[in-house]
mmCIF file of C-alpha atoms in Angstrom:
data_model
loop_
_atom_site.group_PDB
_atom_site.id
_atom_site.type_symbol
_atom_site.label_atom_id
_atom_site.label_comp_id
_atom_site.label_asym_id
_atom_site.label_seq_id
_atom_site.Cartn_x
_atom_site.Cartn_y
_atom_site.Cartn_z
ATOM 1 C CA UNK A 1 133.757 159.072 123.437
ATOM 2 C CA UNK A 2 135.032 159.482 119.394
ATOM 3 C CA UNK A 3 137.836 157.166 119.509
ATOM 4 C CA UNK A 4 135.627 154.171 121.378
ATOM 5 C CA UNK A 5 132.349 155.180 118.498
ATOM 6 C CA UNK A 6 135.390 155.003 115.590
ATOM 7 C CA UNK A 7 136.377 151.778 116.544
ATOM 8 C CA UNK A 8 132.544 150.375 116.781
ATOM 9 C CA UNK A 9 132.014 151.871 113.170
ATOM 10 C CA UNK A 10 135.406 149.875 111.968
ATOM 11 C CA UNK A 11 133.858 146.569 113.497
ATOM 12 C CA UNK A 12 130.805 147.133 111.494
ATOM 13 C CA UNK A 13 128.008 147.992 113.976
ATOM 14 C CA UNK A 14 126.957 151.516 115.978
ATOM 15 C CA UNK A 15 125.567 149.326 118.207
ATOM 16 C CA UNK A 16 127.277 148.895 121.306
ATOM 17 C CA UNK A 17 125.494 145.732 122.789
ATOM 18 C CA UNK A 18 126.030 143.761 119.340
ATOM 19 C CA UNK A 19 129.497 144.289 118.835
ATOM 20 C CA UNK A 20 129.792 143.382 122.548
ATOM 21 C CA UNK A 21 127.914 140.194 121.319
ATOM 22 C CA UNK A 22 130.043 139.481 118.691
ATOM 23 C CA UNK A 23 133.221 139.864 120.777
ATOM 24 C CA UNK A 24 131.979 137.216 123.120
ATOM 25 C CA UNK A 25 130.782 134.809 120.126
ATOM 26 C CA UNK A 26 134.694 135.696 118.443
ATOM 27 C CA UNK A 27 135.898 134.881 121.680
ATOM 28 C CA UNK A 28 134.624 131.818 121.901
ATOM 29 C CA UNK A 29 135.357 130.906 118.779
ATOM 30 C CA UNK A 30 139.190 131.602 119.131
ATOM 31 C CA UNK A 31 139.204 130.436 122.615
ATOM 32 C CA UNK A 32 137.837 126.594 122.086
ATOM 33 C CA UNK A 33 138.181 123.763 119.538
ATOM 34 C CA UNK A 34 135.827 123.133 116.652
ATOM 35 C CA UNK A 35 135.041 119.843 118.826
ATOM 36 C CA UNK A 36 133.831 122.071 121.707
ATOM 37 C CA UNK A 37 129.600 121.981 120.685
ATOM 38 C CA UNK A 38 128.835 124.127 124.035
ATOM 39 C CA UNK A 39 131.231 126.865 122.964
ATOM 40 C CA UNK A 40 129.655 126.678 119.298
ATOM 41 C CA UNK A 41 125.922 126.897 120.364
ATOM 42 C CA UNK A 42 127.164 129.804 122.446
ATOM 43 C CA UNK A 43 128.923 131.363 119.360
ATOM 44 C CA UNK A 44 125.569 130.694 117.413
ATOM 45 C CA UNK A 45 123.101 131.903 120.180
ATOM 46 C CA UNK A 46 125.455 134.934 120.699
ATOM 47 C CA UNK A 47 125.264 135.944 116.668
ATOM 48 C CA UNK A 48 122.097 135.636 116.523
ATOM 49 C CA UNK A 49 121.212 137.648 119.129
ATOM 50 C CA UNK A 50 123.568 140.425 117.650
ATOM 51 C CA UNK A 51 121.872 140.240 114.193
ATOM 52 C CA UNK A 52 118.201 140.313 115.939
ATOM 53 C CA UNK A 53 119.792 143.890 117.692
ATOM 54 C CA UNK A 54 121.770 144.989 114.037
ATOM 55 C CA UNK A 55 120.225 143.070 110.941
ATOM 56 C CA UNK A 56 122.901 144.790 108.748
ATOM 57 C CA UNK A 57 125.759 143.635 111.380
ATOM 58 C CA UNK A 58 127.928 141.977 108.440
ATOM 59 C CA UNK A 59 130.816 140.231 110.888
ATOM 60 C CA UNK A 60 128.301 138.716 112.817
ATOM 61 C CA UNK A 61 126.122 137.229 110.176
ATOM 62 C CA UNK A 62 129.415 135.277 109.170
ATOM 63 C CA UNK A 63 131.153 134.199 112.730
ATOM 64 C CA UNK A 64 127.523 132.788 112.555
ATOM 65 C CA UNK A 65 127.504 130.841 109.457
ATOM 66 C CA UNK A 66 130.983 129.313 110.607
ATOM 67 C CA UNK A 67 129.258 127.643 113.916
ATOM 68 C CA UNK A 68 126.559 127.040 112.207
ATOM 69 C CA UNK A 69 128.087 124.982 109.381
ATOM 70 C CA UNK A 70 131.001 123.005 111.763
ATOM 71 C CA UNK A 71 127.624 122.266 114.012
ATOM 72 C CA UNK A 72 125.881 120.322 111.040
ATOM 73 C CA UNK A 73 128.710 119.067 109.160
ATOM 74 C CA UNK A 74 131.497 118.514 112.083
ATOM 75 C CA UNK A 75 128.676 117.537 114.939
ATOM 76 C CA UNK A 76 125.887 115.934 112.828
ATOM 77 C CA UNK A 77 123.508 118.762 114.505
ATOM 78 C CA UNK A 78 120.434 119.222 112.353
ATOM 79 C CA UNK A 79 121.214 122.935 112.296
ATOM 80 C CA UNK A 80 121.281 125.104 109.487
ATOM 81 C CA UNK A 81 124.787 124.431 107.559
ATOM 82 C CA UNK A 82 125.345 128.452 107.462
ATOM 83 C CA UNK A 83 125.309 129.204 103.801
ATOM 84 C CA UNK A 84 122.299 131.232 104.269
ATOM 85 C CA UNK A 85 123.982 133.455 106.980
ATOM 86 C CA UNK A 86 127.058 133.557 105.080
ATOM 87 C CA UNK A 87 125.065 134.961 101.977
ATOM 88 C CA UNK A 88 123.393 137.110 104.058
ATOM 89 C CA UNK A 89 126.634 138.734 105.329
ATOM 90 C CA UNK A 90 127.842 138.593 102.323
ATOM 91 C CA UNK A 91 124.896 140.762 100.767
ATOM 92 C CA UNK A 92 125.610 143.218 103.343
ATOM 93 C CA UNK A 93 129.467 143.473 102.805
ATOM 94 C CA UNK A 94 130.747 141.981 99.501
ATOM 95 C CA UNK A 95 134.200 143.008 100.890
ATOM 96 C CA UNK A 96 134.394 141.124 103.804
ATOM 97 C CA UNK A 97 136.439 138.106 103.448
ATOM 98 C CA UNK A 98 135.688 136.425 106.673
ATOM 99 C CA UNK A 99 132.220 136.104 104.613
ATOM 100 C CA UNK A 100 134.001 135.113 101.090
ATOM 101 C CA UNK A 101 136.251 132.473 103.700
ATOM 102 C CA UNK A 102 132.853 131.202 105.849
ATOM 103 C CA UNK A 103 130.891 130.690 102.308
ATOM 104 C CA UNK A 104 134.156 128.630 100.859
ATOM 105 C CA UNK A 105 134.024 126.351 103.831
ATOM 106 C CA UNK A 106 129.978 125.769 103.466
ATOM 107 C CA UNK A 107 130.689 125.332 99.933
ATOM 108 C CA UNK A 108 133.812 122.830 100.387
ATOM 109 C CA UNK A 109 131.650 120.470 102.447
ATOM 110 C CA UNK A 110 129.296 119.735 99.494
ATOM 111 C CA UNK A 111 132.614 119.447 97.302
ATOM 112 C CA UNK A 112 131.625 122.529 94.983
ATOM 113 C CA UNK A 113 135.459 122.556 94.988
ATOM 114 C CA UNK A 114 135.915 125.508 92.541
ATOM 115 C CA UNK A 115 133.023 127.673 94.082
ATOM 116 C CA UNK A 116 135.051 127.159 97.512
ATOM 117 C CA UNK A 117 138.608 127.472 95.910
ATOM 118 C CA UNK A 118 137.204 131.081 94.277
ATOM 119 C CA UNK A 119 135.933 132.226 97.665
ATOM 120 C CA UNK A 120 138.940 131.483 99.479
ATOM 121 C CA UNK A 121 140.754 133.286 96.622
ATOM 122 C CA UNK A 122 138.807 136.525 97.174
ATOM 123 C CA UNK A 123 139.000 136.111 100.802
ATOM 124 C CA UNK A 124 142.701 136.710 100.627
ATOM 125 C CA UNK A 125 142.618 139.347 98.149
ATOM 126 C CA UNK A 126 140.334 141.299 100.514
ATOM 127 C CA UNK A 127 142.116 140.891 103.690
ATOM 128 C CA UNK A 128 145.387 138.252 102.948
ATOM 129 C CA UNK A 129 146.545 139.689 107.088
ATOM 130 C CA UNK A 130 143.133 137.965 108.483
ATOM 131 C CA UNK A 131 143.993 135.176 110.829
ATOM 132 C CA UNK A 132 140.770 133.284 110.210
ATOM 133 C CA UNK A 133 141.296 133.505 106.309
ATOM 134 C CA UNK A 134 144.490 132.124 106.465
ATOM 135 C CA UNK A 135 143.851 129.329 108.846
ATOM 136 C CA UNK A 136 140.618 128.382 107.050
ATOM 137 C CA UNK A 137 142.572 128.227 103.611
ATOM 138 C CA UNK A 138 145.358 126.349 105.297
ATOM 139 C CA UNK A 139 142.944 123.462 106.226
ATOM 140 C CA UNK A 140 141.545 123.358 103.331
ATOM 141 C CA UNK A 141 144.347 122.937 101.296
ATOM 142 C CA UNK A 142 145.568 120.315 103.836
ATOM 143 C CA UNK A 143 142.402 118.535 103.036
ATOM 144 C CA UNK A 144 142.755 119.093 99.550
ATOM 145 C CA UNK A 145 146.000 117.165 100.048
ATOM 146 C CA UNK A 146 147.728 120.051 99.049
ATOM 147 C CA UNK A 147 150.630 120.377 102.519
ATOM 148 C CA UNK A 148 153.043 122.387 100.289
ATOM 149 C CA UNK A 149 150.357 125.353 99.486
ATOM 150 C CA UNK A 150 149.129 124.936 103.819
ATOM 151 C CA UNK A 151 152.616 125.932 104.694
ATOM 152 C CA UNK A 152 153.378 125.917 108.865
ATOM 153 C CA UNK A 153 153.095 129.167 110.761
ATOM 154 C CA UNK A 154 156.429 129.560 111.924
ATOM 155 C CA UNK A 155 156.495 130.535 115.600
ATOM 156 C CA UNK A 156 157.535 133.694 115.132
ATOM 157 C CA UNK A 157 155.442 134.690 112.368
ATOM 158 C CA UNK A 158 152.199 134.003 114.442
ATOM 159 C CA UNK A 159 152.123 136.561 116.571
ATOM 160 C CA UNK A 160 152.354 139.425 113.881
ATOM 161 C CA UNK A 161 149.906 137.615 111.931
ATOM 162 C CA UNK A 162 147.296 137.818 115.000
ATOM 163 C CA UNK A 163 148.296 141.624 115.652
ATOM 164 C CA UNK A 164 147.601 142.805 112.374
ATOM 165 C CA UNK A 165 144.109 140.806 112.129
ATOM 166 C CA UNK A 166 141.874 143.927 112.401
ATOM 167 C CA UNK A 167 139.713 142.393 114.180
ATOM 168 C CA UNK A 168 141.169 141.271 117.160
ATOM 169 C CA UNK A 169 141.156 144.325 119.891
ATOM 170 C CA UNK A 170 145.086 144.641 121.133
ATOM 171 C CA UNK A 171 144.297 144.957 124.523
ATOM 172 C CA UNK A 172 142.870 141.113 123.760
ATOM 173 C CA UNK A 173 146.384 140.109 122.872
ATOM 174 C CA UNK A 174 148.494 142.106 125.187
ATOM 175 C CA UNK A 175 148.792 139.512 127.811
ATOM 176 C CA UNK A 176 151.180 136.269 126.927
ATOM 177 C CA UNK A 177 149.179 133.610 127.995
ATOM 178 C CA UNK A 178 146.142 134.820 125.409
ATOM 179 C CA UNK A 179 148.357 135.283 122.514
ATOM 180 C CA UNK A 180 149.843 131.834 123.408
ATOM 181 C CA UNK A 181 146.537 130.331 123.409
ATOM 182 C CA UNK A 182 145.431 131.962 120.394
ATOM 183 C CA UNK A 183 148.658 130.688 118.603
ATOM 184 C CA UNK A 184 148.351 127.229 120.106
ATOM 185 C CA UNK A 185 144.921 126.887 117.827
ATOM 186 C CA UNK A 186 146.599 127.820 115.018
ATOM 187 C CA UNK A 187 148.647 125.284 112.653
ATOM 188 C CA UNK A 188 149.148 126.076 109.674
ATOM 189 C CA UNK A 189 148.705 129.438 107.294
ATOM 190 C CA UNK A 190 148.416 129.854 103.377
ATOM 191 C CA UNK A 191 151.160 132.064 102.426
ATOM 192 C CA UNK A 192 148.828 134.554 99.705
ATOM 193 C CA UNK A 193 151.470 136.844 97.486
ATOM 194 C CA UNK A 194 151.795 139.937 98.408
#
């Protein structure tokens, strides 16, 4: 079917069973709390798996460096702390800025503060609509003690934010009780200029 092949190519993969993978891992990820260490192995076992099927699967390389690093730093986990898979998907797509946002995080735990604050930077540049992005930057500039540059998602701006993340299949969002769960994870959003 073209239209079902065009959207695989858009998510990064021709391979059907990875970006199934990665899906599951991304729903995971949006579906639990960066407390939930089940859900994050998942989200880890699930990327990795996707990478072993597509080595040049960019998105998945970097959902993976995100459990990977709130495993070691959040859950004291002696996993790898992600910066290699965030490189890695990095290497493979210098343009995608849930990669530039993943390696900021990494980078933010071992206070390389500028490194991070230049990744986040370019993460927003490249995609300022992604959800992830703009929740990532939003804690971090809430642990920065920065509130004023975090800026609240207002209700009614959360929604549109989460429909025009790219990444996030419609038909995911089209019943109320998902986009209210997405929305209830998210708290706060950096407003990037347009």
């Amino acid at each position: 079917l073209p239209a079902e092949k065009e959207a695989i190519e858009q998510r990064g993969t021709d391979d059907v069973e990875a970006y199934n993978l990665y899906l599951m891992a991304w729903q995971h990820y949006v579906n639990s709390q960066e407390k939930d260490v089940k859900r994050l192995e998942a989200i880890v076992r699930l990327c990795v798996r996707a990478t072993e099927l597509d080595p040049g699967y960019a998105q998945a390389w970097a959902l993976m460096a995100i459990g990977q690093m709130i495993l070691r730093f959040a859950h004291g986990r002696k996993h790898d702390d992600g910066l290699s898979a965030a490189e890695r998907a990095l290497a493979l797509d210098p343009d995608l800025a849930e990669a530039h946002a993943a390696k900021a995080r990494i980078l933010a735990r071992y206070a390389r503060y500028g490194e991070a604050f230049a990744e986040f930077d370019t993460a927003l540049r490249l995609d300022p609509e992604s959800y992830d992005v703009n929740r990532w930057m939003g804690y971090w500039k809430l642990q920065q003690q920065r509130p004023d540059e975090a800026g609240p998602v207002g209700h009614r701006d959360r929604p549109e934010v989460l429909r025009r993340d790219r990444r996030i299949p419609h038909r995911a969002l089209d019943n109320a009780a998902d986009v209210a769960d997405v929305l209830a994870r998210s708290q706060f959003r950096h407003d990037a200029a347009p």
